[in-house]
mmCIF file with all atom_site columns, C-alpha atoms and ligand atoms in Angstrom:
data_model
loop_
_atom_site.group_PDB
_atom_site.id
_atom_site.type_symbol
_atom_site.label_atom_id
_atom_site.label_alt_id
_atom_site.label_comp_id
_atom_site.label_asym_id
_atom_site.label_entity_id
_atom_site.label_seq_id
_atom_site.pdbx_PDB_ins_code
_atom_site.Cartn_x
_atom_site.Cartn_y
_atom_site.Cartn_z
_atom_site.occupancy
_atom_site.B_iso_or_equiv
_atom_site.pdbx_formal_charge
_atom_site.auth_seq_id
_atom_site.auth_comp_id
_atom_site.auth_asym_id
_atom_site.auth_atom_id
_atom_site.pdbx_PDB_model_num
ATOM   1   C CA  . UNK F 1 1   ? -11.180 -130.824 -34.831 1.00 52.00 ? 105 UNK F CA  1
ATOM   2   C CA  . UNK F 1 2   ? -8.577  -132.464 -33.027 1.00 55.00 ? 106 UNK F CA  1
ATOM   3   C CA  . UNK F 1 3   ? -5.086  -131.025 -32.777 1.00 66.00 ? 107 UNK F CA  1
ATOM   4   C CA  . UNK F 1 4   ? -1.282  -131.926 -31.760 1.00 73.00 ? 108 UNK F CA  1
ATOM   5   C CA  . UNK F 1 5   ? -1.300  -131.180 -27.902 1.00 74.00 ? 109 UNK F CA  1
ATOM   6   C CA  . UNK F 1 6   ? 0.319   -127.292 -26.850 1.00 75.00 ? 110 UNK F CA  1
ATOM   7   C CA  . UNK F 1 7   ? 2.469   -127.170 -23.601 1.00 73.00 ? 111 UNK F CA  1
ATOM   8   C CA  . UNK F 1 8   ? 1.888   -125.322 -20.561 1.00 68.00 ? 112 UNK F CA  1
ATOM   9   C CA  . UNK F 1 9   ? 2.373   -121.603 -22.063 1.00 70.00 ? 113 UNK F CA  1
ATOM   10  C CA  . UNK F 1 10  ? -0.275  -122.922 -24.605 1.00 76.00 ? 114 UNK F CA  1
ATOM   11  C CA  . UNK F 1 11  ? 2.544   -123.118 -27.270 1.00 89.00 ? 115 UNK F CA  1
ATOM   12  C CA  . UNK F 1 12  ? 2.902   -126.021 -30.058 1.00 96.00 ? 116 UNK F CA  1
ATOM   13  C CA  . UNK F 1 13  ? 6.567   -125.984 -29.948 1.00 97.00 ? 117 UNK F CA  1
ATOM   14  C CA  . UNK F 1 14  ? 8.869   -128.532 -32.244 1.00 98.00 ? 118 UNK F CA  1
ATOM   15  C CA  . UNK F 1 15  ? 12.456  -128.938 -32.406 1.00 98.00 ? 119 UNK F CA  1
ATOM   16  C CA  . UNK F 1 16  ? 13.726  -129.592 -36.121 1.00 98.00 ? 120 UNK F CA  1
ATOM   17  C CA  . UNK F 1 17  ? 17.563  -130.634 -34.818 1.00 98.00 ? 121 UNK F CA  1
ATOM   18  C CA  . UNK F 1 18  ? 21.018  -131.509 -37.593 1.00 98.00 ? 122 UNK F CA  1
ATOM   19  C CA  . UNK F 1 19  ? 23.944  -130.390 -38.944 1.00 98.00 ? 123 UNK F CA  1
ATOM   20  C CA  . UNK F 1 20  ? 22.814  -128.070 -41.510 1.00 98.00 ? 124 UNK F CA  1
ATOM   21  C CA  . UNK F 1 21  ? 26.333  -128.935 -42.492 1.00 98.00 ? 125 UNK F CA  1
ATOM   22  C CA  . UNK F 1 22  ? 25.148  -127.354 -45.131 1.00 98.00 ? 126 UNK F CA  1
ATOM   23  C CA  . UNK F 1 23  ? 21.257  -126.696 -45.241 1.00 98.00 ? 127 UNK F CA  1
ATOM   24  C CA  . UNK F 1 24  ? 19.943  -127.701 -48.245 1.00 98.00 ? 128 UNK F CA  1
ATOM   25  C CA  . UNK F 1 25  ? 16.285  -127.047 -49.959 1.00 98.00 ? 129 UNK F CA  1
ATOM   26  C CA  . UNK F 1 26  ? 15.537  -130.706 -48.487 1.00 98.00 ? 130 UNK F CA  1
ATOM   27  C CA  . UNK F 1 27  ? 15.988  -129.330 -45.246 1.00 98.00 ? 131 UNK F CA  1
ATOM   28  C CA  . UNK F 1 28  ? 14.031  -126.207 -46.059 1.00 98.00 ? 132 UNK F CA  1
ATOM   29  C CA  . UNK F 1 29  ? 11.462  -128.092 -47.750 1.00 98.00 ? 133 UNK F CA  1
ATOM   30  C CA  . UNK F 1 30  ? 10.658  -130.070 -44.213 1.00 98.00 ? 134 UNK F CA  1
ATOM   31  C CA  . UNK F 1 31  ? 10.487  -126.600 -42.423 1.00 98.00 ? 135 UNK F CA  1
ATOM   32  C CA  . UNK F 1 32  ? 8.120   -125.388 -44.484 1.00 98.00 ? 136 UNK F CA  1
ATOM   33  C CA  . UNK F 1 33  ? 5.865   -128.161 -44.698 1.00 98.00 ? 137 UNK F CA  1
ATOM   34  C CA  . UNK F 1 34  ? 6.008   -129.257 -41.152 1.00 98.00 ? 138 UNK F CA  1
ATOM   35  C CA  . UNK F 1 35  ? 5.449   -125.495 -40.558 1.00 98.00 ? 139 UNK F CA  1
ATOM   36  C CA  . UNK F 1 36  ? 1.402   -125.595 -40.466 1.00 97.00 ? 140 UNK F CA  1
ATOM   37  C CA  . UNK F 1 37  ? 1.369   -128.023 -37.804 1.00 97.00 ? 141 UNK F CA  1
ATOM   38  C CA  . UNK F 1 38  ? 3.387   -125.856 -35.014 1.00 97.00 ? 142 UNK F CA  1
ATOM   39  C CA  . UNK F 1 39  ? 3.279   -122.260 -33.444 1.00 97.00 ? 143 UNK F CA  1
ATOM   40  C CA  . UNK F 1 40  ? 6.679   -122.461 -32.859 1.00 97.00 ? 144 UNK F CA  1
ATOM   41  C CA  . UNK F 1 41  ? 9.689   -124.223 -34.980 1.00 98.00 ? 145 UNK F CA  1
ATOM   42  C CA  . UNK F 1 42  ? 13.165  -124.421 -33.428 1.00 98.00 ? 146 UNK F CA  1
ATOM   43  C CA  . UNK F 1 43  ? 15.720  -125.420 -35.810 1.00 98.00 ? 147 UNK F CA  1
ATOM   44  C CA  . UNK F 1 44  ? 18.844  -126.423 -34.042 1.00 98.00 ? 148 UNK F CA  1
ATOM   45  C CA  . UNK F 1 45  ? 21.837  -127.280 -34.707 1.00 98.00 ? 149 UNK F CA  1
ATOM   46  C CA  . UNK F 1 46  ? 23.679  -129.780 -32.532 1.00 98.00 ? 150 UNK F CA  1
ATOM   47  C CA  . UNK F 1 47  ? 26.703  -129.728 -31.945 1.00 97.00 ? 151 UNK F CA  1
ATOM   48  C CA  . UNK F 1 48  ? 29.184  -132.480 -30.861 1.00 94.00 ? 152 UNK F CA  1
ATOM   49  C CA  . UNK F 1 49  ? 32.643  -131.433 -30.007 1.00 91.00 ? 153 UNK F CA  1
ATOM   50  C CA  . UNK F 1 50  ? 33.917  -135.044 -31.086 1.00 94.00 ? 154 UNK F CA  1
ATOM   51  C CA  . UNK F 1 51  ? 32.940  -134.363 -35.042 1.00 94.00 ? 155 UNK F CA  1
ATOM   52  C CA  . UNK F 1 52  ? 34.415  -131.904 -37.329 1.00 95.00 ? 156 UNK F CA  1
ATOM   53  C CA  . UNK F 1 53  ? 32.196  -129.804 -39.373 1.00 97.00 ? 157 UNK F CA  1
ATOM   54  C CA  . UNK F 1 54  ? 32.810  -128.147 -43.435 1.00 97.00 ? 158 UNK F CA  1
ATOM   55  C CA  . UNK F 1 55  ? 31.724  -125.001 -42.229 1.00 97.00 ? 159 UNK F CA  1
ATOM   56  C CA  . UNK F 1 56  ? 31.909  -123.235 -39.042 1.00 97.00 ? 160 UNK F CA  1
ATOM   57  C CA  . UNK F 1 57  ? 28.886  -122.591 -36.382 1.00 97.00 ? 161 UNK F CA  1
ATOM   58  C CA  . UNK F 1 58  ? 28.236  -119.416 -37.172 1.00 97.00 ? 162 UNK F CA  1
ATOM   59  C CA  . UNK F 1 59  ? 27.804  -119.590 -40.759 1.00 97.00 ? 163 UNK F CA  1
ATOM   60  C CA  . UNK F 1 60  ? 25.384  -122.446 -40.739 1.00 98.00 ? 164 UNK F CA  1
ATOM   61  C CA  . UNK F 1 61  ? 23.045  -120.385 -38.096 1.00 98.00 ? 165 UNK F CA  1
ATOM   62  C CA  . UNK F 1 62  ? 23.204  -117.302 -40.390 1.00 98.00 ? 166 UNK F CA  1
ATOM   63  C CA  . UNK F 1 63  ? 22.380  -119.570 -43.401 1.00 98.00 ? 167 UNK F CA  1
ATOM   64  C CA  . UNK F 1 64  ? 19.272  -120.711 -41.330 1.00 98.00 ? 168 UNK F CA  1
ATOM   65  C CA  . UNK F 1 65  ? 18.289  -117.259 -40.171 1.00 98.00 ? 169 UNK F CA  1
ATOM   66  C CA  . UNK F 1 66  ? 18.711  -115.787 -43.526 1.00 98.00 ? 170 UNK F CA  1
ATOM   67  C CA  . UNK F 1 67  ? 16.433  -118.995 -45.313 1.00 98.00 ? 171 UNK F CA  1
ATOM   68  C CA  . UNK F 1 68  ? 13.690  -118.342 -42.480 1.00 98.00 ? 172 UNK F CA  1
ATOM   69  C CA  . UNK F 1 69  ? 13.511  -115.033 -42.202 1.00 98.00 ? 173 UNK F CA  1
ATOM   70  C CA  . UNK F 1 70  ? 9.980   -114.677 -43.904 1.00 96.00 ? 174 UNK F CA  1
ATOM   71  C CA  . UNK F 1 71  ? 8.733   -116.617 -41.010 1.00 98.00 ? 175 UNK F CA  1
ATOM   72  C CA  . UNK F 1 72  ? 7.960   -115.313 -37.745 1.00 97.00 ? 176 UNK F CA  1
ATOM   73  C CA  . UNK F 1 73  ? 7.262   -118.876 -36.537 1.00 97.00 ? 177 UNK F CA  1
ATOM   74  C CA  . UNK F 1 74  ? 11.051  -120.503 -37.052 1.00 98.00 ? 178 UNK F CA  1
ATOM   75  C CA  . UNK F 1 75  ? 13.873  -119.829 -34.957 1.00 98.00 ? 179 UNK F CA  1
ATOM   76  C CA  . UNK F 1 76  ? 17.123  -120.819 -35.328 1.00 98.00 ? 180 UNK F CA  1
ATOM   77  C CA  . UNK F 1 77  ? 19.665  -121.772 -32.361 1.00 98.00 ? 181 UNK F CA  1
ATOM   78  C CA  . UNK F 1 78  ? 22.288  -124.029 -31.738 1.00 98.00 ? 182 UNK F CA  1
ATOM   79  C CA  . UNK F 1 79  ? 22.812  -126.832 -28.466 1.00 98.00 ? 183 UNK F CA  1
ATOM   80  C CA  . UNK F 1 80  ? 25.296  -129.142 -27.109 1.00 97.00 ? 184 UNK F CA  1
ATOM   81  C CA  . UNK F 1 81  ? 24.234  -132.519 -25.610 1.00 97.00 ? 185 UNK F CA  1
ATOM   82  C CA  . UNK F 1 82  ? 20.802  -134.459 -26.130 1.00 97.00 ? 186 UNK F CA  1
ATOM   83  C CA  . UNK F 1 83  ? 17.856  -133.227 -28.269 1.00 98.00 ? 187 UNK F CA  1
ATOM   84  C CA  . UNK F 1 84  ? 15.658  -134.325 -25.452 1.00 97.00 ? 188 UNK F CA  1
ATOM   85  C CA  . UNK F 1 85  ? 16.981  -132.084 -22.953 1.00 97.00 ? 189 UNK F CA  1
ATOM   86  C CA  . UNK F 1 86  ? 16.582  -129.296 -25.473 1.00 98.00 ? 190 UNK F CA  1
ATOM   87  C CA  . UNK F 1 87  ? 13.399  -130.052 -25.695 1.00 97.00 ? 191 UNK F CA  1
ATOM   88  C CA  . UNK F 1 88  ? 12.698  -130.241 -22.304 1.00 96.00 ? 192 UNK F CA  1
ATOM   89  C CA  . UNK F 1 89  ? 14.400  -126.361 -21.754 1.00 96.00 ? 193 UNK F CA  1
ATOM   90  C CA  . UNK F 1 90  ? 12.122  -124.865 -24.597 1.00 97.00 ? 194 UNK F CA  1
ATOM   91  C CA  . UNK F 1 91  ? 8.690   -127.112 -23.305 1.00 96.00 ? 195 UNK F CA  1
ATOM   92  C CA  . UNK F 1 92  ? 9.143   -128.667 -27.084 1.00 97.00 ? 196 UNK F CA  1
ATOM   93  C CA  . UNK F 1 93  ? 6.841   -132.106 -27.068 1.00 97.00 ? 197 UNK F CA  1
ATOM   94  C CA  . UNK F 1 94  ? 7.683   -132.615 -30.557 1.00 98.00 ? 198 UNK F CA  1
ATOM   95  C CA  . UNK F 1 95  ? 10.194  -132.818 -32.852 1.00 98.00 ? 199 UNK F CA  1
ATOM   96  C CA  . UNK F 1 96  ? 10.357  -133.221 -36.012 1.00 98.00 ? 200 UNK F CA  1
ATOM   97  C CA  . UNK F 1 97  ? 12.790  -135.127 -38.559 1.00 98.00 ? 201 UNK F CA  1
ATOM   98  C CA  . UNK F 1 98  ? 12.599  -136.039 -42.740 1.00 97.00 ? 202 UNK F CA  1
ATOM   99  C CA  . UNK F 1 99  ? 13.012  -139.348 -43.959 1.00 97.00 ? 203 UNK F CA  1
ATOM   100 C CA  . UNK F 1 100 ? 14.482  -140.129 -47.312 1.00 96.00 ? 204 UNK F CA  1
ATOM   101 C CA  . UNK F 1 101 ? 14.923  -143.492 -47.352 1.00 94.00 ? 205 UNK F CA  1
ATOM   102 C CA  . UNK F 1 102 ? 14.453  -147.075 -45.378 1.00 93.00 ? 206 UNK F CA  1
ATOM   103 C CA  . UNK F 1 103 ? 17.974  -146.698 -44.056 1.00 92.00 ? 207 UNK F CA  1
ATOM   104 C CA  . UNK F 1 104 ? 16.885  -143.122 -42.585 1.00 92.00 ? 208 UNK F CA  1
ATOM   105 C CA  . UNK F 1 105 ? 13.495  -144.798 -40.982 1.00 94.00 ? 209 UNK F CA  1
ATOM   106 C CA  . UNK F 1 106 ? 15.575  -147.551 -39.865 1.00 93.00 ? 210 UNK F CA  1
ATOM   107 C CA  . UNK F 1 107 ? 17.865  -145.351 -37.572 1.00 93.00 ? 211 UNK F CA  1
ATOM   108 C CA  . UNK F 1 108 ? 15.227  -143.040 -36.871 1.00 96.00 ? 212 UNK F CA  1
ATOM   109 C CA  . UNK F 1 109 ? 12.958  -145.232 -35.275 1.00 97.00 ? 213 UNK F CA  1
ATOM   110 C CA  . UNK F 1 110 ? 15.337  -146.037 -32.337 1.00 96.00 ? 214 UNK F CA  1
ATOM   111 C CA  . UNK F 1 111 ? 15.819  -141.966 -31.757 1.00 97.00 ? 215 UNK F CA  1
ATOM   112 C CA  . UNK F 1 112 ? 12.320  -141.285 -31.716 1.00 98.00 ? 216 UNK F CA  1
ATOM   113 C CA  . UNK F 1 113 ? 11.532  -144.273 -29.613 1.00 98.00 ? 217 UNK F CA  1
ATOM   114 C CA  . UNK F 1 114 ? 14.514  -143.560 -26.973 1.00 97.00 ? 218 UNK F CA  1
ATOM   115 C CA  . UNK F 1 115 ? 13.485  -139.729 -27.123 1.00 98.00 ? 219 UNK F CA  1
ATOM   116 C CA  . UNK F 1 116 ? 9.836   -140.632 -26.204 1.00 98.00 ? 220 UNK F CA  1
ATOM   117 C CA  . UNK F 1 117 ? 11.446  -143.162 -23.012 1.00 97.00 ? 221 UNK F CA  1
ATOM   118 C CA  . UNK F 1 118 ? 13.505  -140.217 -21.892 1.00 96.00 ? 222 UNK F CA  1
ATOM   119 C CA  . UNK F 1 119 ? 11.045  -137.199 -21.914 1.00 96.00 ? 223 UNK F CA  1
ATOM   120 C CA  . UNK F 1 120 ? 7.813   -138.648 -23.615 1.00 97.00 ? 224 UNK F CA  1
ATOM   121 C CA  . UNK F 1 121 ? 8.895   -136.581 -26.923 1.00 98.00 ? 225 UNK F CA  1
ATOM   122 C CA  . UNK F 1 122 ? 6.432   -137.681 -30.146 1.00 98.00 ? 226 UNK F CA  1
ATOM   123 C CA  . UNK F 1 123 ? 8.909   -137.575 -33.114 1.00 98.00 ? 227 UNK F CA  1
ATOM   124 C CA  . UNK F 1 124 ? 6.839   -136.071 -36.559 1.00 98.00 ? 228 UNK F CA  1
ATOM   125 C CA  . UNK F 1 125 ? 8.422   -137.675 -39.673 1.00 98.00 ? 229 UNK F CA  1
ATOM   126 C CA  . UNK F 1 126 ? 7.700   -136.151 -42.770 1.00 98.00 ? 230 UNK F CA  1
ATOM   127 C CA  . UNK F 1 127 ? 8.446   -137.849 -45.960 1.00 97.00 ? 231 UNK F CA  1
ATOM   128 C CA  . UNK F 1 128 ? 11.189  -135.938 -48.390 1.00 97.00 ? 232 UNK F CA  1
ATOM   129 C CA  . UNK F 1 129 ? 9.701   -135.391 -51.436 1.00 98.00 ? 233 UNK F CA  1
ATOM   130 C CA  . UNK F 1 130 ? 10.427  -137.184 -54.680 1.00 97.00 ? 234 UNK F CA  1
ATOM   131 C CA  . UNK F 1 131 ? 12.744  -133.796 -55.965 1.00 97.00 ? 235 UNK F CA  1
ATOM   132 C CA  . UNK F 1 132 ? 14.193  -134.003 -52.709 1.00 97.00 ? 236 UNK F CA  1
ATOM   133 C CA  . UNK F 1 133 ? 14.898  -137.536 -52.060 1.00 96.00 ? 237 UNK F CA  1
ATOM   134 C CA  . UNK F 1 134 ? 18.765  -137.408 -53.487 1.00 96.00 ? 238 UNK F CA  1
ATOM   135 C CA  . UNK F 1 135 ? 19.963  -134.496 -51.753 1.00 98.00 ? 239 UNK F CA  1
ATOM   136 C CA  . UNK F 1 136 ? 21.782  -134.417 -48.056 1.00 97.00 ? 240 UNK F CA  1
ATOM   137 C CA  . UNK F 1 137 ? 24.764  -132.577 -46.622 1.00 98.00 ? 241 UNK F CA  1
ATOM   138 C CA  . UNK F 1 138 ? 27.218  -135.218 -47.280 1.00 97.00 ? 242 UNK F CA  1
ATOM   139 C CA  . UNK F 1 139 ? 26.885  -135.368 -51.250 1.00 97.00 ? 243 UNK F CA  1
ATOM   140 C CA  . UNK F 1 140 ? 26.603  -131.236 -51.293 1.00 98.00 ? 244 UNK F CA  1
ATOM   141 C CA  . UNK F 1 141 ? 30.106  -131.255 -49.208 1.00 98.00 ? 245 UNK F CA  1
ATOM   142 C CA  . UNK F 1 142 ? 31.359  -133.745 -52.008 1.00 98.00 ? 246 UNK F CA  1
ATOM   143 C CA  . UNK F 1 143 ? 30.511  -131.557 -54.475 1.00 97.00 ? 247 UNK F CA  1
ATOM   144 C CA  . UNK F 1 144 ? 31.752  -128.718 -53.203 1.00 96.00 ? 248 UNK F CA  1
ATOM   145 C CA  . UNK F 1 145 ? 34.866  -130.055 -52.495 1.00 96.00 ? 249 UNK F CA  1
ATOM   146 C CA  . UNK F 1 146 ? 34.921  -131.165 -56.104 1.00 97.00 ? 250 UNK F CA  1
ATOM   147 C CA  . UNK F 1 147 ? 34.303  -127.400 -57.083 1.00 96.00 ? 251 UNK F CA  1
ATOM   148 C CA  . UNK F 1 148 ? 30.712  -128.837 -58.588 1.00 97.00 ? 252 UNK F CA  1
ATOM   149 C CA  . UNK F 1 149 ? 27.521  -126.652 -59.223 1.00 97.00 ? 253 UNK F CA  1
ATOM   150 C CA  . UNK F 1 150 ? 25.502  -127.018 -55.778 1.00 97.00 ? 254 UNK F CA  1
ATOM   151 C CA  . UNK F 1 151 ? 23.095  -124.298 -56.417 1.00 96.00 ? 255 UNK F CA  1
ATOM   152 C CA  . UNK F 1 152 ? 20.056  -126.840 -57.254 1.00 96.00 ? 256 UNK F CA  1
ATOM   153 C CA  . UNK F 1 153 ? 20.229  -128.180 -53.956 1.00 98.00 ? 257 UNK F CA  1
ATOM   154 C CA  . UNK F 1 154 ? 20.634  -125.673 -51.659 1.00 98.00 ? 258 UNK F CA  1
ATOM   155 C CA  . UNK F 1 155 ? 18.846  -122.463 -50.780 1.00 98.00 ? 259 UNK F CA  1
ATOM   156 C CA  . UNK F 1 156 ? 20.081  -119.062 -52.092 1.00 97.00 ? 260 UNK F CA  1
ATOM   157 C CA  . UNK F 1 157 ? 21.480  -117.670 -48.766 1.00 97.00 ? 261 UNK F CA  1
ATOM   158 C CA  . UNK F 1 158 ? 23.999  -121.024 -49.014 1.00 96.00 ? 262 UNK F CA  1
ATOM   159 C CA  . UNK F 1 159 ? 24.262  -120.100 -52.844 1.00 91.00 ? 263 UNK F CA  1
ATOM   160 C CA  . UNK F 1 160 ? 27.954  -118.631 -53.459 1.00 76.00 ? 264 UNK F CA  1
HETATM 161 P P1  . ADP B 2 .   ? 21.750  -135.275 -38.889 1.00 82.35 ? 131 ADP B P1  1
HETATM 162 O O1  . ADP B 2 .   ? 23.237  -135.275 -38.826 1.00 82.35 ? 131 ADP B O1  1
HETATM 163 O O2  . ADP B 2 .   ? 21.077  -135.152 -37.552 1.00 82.35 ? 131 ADP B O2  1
HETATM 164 O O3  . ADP B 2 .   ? 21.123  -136.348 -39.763 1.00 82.35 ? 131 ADP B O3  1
HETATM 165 P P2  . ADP B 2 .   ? 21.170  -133.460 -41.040 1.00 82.35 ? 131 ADP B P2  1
HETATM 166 O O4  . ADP B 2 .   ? 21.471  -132.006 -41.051 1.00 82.35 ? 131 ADP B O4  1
HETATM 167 O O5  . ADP B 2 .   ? 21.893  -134.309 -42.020 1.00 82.35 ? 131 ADP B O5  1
HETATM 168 O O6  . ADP B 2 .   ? 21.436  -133.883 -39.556 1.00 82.35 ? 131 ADP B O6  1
HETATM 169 O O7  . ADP B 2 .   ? 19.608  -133.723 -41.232 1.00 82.35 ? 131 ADP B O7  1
HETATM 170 C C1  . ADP B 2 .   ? 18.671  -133.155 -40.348 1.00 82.35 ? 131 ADP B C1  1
HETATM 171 C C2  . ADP B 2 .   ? 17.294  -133.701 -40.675 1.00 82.35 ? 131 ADP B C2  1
HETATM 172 O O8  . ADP B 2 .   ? 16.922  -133.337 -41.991 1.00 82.35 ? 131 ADP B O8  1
HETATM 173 C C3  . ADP B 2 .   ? 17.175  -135.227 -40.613 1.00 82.35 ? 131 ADP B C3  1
HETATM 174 O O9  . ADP B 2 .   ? 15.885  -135.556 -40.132 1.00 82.35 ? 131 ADP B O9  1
HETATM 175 C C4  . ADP B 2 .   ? 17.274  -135.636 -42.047 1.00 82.35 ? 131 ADP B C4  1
HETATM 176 O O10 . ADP B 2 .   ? 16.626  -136.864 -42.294 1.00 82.35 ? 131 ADP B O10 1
HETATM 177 C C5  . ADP B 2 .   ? 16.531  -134.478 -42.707 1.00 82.35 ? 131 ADP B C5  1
HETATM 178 N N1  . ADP B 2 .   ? 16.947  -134.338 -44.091 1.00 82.35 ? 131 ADP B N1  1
HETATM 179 C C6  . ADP B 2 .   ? 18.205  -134.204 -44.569 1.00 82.35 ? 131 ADP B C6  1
HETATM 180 N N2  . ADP B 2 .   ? 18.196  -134.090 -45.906 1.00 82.35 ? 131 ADP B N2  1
HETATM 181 C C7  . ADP B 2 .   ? 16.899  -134.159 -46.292 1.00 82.35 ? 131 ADP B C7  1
HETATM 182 C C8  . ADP B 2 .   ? 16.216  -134.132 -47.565 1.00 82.35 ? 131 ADP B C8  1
HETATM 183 N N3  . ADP B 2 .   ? 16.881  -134.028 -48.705 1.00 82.35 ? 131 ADP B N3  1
HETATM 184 N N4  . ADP B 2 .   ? 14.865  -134.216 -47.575 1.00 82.35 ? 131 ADP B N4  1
HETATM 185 C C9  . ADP B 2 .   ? 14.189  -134.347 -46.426 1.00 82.35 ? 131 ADP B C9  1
HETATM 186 N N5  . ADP B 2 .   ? 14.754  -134.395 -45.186 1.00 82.35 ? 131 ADP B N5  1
HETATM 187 C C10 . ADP B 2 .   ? 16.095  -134.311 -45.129 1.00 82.35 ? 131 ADP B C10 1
#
């Protein structure tokens, strides 16, 4: 059987990079099912110094640790500067994004494409799932700030 290529310690390593501004179960829903096809999942959170955030650093790593703490496999860091590089310092070849929507694919395809230019990176999209489709950080921080019910869309270590 043929299999996604390991690097030179042997390891299938993928980078799942975002906000996590918050997590939400349609992040934690690509974790989990990209999670068969890896030895090694890095979930990081990028940070840009330019762009202000809802909640701090720290919080959104401890939401990730806490979510992914049942699996050995998932790790959960943070970076500054270009997902590539990142990759390059863990000897990731892949990494890994959801797609909701055409607009997602459309803005996705140039990443993956300038990713693969820069340090021969294969992107793995995985499709959100129909319950999942709807959800993303944005519309969770609107309804938070609107003092609305979140708990159907995220997971219960970002629960309040
Ligand atoms: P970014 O700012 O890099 O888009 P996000 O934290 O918003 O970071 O998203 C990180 C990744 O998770 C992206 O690949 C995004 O498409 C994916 N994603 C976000 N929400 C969902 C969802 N509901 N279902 C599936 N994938 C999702």
């Amino acid at each position: 059987m043929s299999s996604l290529p390991s690097n030179a310690a042997g390891l299938r390593t993928a980078v799942f990079p975002g906000s996590f501004d918050p997590m939400t179960t349609g992040h934690e829903s690509i974790v989990r099912r990209a999670l068969p096809l890896f030895d090694r999942l890095v979930v990081a959170i990028g940070v840009n110094q330019t762009k202000r955030y809802m909640f701090p650093l720290e919080q959104r790593l401890a939401w990730l640790k806490e979510t992914f703490a049942d699996e050995p496999k998932v790790e959960a860091l943070s970076f500054e500067g270009l997902t590539a590089d990142l990759c390059g310092r863990l000897g990731a070849r892949y990494i890994v994004r959801g797609l909701r929507n055409s607009t997602d694919h459309g803005a996705e395809r140039s990443i993956a494409l300038m990713n693969h230019a820069l340090r021969g990176v294969e992107t793995i999209f995985l499709p959100a799932l129909p319950e999942h489709a709807h959800i993303s950080s944005t519309i969770v921080r609107e309804l938070l700030a609107n003092k609305a019910d979140v708990s159907a869309f995220v997971p219960a270590a970002v629960r309040p």
